[in-house]
Coordinates of C-alpha atoms and ligand atoms in Angstrom, one line a residue:
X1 CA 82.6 38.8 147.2
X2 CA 85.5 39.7 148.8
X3 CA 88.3 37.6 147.8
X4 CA 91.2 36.8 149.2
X5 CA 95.0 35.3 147.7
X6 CA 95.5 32.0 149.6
X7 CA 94.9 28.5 149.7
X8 CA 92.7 28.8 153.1
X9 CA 90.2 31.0 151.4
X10 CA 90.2 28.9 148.2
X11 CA 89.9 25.5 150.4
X12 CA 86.9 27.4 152.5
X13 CA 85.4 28.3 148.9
X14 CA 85.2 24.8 148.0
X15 CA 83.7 23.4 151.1
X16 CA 80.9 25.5 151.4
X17 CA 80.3 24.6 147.4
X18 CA 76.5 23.3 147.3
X19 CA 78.1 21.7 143.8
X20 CA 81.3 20.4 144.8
X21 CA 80.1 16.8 144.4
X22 CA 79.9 16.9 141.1
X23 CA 83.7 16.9 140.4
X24 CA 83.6 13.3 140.9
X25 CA 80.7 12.8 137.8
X26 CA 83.5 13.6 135.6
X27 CA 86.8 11.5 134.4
X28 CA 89.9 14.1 134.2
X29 CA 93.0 13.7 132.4
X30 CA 96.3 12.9 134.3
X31 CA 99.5 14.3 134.5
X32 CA 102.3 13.2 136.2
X33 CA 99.9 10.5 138.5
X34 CA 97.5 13.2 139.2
X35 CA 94.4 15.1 138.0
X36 CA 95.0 18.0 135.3
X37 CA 93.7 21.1 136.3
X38 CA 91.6 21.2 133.1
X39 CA 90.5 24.9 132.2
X40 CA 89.2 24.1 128.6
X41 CA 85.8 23.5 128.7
X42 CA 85.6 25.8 126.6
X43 CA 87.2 23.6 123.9
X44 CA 85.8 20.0 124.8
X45 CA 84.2 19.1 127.9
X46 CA 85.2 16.0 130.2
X47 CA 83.9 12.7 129.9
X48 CA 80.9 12.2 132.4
X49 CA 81.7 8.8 134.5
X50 CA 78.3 6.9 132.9
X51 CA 78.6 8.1 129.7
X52 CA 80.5 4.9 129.0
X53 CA 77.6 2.6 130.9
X54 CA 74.9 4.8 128.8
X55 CA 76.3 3.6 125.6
X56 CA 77.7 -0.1 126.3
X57 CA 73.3 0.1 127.2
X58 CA 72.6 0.7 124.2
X59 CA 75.4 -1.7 122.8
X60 CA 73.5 -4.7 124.8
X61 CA 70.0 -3.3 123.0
X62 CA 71.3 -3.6 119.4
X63 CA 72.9 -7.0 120.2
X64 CA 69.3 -8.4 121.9
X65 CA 66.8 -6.6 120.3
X66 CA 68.1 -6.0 116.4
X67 CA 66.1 -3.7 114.9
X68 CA 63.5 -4.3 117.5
X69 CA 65.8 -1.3 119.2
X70 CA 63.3 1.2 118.0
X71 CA 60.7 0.1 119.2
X72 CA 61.8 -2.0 122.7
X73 CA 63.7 -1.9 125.4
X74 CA 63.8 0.6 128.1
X75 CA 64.7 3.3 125.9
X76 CA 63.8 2.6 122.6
X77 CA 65.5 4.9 119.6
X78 CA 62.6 6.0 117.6
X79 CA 61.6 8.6 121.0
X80 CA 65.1 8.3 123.1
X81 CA 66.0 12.2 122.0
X82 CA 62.5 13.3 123.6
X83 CA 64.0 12.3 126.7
X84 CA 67.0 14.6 126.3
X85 CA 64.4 17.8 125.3
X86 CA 63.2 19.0 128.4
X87 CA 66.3 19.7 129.6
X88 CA 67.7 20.9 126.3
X89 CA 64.6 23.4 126.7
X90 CA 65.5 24.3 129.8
X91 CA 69.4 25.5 129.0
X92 CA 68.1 27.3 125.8
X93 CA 65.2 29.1 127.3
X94 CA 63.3 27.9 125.0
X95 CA 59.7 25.7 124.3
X96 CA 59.9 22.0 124.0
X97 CA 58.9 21.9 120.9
X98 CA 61.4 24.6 119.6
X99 CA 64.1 22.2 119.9
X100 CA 65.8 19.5 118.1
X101 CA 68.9 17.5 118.5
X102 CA 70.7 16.4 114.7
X103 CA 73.6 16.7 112.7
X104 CA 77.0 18.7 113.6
X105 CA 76.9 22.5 114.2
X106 CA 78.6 23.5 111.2
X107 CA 75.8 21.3 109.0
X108 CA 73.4 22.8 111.2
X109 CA 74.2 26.5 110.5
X110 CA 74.0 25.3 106.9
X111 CA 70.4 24.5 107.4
X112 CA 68.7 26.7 109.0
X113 CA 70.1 29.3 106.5
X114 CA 68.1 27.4 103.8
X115 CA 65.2 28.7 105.7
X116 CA 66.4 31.7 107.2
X117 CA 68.6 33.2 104.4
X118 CA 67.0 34.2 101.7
X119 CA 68.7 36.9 99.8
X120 CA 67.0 39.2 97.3
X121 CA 68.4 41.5 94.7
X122 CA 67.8 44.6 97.7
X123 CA 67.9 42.4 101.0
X124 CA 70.7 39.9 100.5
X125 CA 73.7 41.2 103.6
X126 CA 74.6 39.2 106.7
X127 CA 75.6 40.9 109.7
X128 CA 78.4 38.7 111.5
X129 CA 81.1 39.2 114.7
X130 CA 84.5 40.2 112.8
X131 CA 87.0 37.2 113.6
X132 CA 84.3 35.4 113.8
X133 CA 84.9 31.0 114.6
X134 CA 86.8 30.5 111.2
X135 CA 83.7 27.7 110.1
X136 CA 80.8 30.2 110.5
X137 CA 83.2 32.7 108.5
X138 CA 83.7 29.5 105.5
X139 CA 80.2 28.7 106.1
X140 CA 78.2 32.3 105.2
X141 CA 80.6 33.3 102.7
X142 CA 79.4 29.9 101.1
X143 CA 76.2 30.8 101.7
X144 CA 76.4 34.0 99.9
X145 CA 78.3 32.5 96.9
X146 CA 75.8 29.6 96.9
X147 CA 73.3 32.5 95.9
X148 CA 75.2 34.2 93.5
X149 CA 76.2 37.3 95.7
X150 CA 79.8 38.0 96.2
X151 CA 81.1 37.4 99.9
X152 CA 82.5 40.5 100.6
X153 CA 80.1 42.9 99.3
X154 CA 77.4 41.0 101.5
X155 CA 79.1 39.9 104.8
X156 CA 79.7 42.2 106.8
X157 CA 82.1 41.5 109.8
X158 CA 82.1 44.4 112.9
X159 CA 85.1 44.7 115.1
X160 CA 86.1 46.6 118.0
X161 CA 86.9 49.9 117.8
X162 CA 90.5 51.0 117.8
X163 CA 92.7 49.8 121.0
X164 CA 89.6 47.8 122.4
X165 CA 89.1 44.1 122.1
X166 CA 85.3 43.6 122.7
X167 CA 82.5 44.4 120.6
X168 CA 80.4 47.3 121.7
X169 CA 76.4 47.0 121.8
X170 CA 76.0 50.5 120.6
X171 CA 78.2 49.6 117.4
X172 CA 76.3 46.5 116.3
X173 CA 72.9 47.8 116.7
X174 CA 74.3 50.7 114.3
X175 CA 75.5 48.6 111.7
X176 CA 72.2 46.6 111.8
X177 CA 70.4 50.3 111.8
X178 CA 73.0 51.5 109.0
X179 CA 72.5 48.8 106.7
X180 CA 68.2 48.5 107.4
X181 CA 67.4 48.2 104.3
X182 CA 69.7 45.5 102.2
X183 CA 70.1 43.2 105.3
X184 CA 68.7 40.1 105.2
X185 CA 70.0 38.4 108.6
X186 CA 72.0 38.6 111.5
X187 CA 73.8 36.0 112.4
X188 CA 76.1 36.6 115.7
X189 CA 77.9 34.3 118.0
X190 CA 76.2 34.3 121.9
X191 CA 79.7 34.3 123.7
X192 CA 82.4 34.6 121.2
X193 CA 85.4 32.1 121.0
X194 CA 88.2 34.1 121.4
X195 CA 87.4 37.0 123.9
X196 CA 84.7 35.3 126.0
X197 CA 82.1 38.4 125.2
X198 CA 78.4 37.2 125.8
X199 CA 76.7 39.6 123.3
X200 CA 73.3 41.2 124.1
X201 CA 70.7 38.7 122.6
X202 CA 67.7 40.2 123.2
X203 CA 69.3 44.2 121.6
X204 CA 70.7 42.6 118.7
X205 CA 67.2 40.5 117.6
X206 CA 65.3 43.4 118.4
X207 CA 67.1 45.7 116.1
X208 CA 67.4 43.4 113.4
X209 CA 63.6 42.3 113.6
X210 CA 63.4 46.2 113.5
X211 CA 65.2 46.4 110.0
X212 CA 62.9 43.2 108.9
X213 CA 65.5 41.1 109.0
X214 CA 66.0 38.1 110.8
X215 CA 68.4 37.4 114.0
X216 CA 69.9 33.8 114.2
X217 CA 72.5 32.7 117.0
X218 CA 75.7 30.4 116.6
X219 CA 75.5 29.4 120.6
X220 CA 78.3 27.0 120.7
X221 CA 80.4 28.8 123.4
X222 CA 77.1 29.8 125.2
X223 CA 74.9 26.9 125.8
X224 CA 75.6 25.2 129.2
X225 CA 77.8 28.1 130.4
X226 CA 75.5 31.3 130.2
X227 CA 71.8 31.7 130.9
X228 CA 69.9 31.6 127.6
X229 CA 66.0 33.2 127.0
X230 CA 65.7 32.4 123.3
X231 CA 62.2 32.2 123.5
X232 CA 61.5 35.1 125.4
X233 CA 64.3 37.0 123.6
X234 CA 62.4 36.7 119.9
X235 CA 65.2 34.6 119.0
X236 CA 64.5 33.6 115.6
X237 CA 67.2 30.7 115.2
X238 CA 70.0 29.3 117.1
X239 CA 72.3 26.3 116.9
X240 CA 74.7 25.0 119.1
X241 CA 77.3 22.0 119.5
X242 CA 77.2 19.6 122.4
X243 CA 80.8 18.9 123.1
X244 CA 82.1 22.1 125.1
X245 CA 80.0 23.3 128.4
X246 CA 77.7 20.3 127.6
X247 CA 80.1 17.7 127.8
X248 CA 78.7 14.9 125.2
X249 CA 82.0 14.0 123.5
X250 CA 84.2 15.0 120.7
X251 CA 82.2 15.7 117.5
X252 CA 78.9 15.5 119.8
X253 CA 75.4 15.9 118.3
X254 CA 74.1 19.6 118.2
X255 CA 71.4 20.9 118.7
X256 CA 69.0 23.9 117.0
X257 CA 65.7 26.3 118.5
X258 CA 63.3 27.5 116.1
X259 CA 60.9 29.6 117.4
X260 CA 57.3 29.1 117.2
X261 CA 56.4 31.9 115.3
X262 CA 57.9 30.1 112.3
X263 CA 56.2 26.9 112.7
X264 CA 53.0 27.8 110.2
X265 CA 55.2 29.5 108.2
X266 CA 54.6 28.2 104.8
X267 CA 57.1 30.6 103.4
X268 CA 60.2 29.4 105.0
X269 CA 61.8 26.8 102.9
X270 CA 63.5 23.7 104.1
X271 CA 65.4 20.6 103.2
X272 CA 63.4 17.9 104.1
X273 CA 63.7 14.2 105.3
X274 CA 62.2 11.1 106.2
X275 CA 63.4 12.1 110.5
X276 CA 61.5 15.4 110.4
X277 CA 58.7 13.3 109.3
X278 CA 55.3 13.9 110.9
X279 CA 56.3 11.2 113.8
X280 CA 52.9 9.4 113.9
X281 CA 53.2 8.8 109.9
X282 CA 56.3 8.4 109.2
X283 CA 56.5 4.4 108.9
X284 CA 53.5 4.9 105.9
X285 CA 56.1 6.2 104.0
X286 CA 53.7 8.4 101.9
X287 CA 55.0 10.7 99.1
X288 CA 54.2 14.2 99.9
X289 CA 56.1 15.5 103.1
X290 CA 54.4 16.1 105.9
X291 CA 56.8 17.9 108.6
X292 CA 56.8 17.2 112.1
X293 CA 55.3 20.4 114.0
X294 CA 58.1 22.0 115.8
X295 CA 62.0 21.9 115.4
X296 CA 61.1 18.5 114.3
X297 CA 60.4 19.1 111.0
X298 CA 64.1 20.1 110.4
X299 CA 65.2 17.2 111.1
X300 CA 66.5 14.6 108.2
X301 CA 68.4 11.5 109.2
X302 CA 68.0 8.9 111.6
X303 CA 69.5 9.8 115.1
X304 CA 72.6 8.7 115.7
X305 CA 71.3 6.8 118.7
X306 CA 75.2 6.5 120.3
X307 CA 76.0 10.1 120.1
X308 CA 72.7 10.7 122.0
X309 CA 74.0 8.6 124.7
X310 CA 76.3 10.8 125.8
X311 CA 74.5 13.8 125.5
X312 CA 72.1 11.9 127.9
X313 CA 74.6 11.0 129.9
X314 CA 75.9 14.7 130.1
X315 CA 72.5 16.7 130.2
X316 CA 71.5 14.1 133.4
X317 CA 74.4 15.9 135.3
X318 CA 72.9 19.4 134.2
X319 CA 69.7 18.1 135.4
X320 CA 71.0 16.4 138.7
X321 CA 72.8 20.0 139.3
X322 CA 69.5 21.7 139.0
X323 CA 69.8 23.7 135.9
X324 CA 72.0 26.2 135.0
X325 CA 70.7 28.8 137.8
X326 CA 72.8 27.5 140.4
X327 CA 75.7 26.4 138.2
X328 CA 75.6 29.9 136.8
X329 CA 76.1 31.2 140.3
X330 CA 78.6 29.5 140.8
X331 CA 80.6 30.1 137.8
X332 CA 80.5 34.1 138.1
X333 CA 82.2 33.3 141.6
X334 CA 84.4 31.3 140.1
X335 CA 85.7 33.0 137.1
X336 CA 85.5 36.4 139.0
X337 CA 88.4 34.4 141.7
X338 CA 90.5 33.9 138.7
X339 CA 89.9 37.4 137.4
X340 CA 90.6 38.4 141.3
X341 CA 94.0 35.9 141.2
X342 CA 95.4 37.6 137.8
X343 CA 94.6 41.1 139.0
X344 CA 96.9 40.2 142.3
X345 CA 99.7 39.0 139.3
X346 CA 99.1 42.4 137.9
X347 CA 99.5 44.7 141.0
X348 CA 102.4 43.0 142.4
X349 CA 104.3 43.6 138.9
X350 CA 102.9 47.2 138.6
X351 CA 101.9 46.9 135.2
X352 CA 99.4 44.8 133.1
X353 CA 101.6 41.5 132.4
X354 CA 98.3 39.3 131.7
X355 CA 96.1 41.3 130.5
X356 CA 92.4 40.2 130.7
X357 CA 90.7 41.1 127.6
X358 CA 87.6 39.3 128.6
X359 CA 84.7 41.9 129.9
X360 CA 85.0 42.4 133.8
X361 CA 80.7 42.5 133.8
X362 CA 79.8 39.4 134.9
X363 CA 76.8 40.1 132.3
X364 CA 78.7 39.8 129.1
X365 CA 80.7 36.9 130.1
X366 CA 80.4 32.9 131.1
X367 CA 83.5 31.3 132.4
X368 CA 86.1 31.6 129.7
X369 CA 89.2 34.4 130.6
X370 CA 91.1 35.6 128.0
X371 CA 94.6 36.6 128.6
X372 CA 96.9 38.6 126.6
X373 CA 100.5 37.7 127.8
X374 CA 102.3 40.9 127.7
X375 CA 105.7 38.9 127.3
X376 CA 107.0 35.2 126.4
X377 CA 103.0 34.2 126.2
X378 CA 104.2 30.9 124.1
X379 CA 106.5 29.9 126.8
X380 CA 103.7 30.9 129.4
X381 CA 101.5 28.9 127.8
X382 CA 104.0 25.5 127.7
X383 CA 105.0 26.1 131.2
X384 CA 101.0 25.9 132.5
X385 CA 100.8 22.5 130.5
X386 CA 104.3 21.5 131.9
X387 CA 102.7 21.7 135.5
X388 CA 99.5 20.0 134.8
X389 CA 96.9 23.2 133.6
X390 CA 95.3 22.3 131.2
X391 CA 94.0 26.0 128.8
X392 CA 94.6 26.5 125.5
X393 CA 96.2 28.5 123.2
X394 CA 95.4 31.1 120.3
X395 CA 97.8 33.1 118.2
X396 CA 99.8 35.7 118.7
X397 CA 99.9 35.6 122.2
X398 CA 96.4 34.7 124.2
X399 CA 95.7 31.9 126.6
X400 CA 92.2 30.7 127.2
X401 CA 91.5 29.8 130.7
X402 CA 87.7 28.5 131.5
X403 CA 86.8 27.6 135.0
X404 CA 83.8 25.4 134.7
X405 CA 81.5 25.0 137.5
X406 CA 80.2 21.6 137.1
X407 CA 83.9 20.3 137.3
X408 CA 86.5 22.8 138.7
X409 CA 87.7 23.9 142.4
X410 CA 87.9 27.0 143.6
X411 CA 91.1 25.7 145.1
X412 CA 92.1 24.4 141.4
X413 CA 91.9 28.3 140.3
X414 CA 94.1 29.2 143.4
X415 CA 96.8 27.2 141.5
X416 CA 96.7 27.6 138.2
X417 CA 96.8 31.0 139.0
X418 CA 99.9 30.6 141.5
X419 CA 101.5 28.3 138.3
X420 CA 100.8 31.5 135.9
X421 CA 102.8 33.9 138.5
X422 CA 105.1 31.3 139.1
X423 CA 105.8 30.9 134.9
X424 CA 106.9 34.8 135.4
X425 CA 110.3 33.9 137.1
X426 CA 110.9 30.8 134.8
X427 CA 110.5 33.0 131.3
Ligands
LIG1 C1 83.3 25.2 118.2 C2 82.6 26.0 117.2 C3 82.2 25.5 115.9 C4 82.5 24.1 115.6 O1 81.6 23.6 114.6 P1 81.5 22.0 114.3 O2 80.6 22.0 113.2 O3 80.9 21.4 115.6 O4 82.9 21.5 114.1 C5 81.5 26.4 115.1 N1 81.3 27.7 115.4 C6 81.7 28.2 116.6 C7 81.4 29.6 116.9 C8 82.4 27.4 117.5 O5 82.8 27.9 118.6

């Protein structure tokens, strides 16, 4: 695409948009008496317009059916996350049955390393993205301790080389080959939180299934922003919250894949409950545990019925939209105007003055731009929120900017990016 720098080409963008209806399925923050321009999908999601109507539905159930609920009504509890799977599936690149929606992410990374971590006196280290999300970093250092192995001499973070900001391929699959025979798993982000990198999936498994180790994924900047194969990729594990790309609210449900190959595997421990029940006996209440075939079985509690809601109310939009195909099509045109918008910043200063640290390959990034602000990037920051764009911020001195497709305007990126040259004359 050959982009241009003004509002006529933007405007033109945006009308020939197949997806530009679905701006109005969302409820945007004001400023000033008008719409944000909300860049921070990346962060929390907007509210879909029937979320609210979803759950005041399920409101009216409890108050006429009572515990009937689970079993009545158009949507009854006991079966209303099936109805949410398919599409789940569909996002994840994945088999119905290798997903499950329960529990927060954080809770959910816990579990799935009861099953998928189990260290031994020779195999006991974790592979890891260095500055990784700080809770996956809390998280598998627990782990570790809650084994009796000492954090740092079993976690081991990799970083960018010297002067670069993203992860090489090349330099993860070494340390996976490097370390073959004490590692136990690799656990990686998909697109990572603070530079926007979308690591290779299907490299990383296949060198740590190479090692005999396993490869799970903390997805939560990935799912419902980048194209996802987990199924085909060999993925062994993944996780993922609901509340960024997918829109289901603050503190949303997540979700987890488990892939088939694991499902008769006896040797895999888990913590059980009553939820990941074998569905057809679960009300006989029996002793022994029986797990549901599938993702199922990892379940434990009862499903927060209301939190489902809105991730029903979220993954119809996905669904309406067609998938992620198209909204991923749209996306790389729409981050890659941005990228186009900050480069034009750049020239006309003659030096780097916000530097992108994101990966220019469409490949190894969704919609998230990172910037470095060469100078005043506090004050940069403030001024964007000042004029109604809505990023956000991480120390020292990097803005976050996500364009997402099922909600933003070409024409939207065409300002925020004139606001961020205009914040240049104001600092
Ligand atoms: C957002 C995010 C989390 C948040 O976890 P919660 O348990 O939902 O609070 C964890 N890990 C990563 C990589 C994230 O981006």
């Amino acid at each position: 695409m050959n982009y241009q720098n003004n509002l006529a080409f933007a405007t033109a963008l945006d009308e020939q948009d197949e997806l530009k209806g679905f701006s109005k399925q969302f409820l945007v923050p004001q400023h000033n008496g008008q719409d944000v321009i909300y860049l921070c999908g990346n962060s929390l999601g907007l509210q879909p317009v029937t979320a609210q109507q979803y759950v005041l539905d399920q409101f009216a159930n409890w108050k006429n059916l009572g515990i009937e609920g689970f079993f009545e009504g158009d949507d009854p509890w006991l079966g209303y996350h099936k109805k949410l799977i398919g599409t789940l599936a569909d996002l994840a690149g994945a088999k119905k049955e290798e997903i499950t929606i329960m529990n927060s992410l954080t809770v959910n990374l816990h579990l799935l390393m009861v099953s998928f971590y189990k260290p031994t006196s020779k195999r006991y280290k974790i592979i890891m993205e260095g500055g990784a999300f700080p809770s996956d970093q809390y998280a598998f250092a627990s782990q570790a301790r809650f084994h009796g192995y000492d954090p740092k001499e079993t976690i081991i973070e990799i970083f960018p080389r010297e002067g670069e900001a993203i992860l090489r391929t090349e330099d993860i699959l070494k340390t996976i080959i490097d370390n073959a025979d004490e590692l136990a798993l690799v656990l990686f982000g998909g697109v990572n939180y603070f530079t926007g990198q979308f690591y290779d999936i299907e490299a990383i498994t296949k060198a740590a299934h190479q090692v005999g180790a396993f490869a799970g994924f903390d997805l939560a900047h990935a799912a419902g922003n980048v194209l996802l194969k987990l199924h085909e990729w060999d993925v062994d594990f993944a996780a993922w919250c609901s509340y960024k790309y997918m829109n289901s609210g603050p503190g949303g449900i997540s979700g987890i894949f488990v892939h088939e190959k694991h499902f008769n595997n006896q040797s895999l421990s888990r913590f059980e409950g009553w939820w990941g029940y074998r569905e057809d006996k679960r009300f006989l209440m029996t002793h022994d545990f029986e797990p549901e075939i599938g993702a199922a079985g990892w379940q434990l509690s009862t499903s927060p019925v209301m939190l489902l809601t809105l991730h029903k109310a979220a993954l119809d939009i996905f669904q309406q939209a067609g998938g992620l195909k198209p909204l991923r099509l749209k996306s790389e045109l729409l981050t890659g105007y941005l990228e186009f918008l900050i480069e034009e910043i750049n020239k006309t200063k003659g030096d780097e003055v916000f530097k992108i640290i994101t990966p220019k390959n469409k490949n190894e990034r969704g919609c998230q731009l990172s910037i470095v602000c060469k100078a005043n990037a506090r004050k940069t920051f403030d001024f964007l929120t000042s004029k109604g764009v809505i990023g956000d911020w991480r120390e020292p001195n990097v803005i976050r900017l996500s364009p997402v497709p099922l909600y933003n305007k070409f024409k939207q990126v065409f300002s925020a990016a004139a606001i961020l040259a205009d914040s240049l004359q104001e600092n």
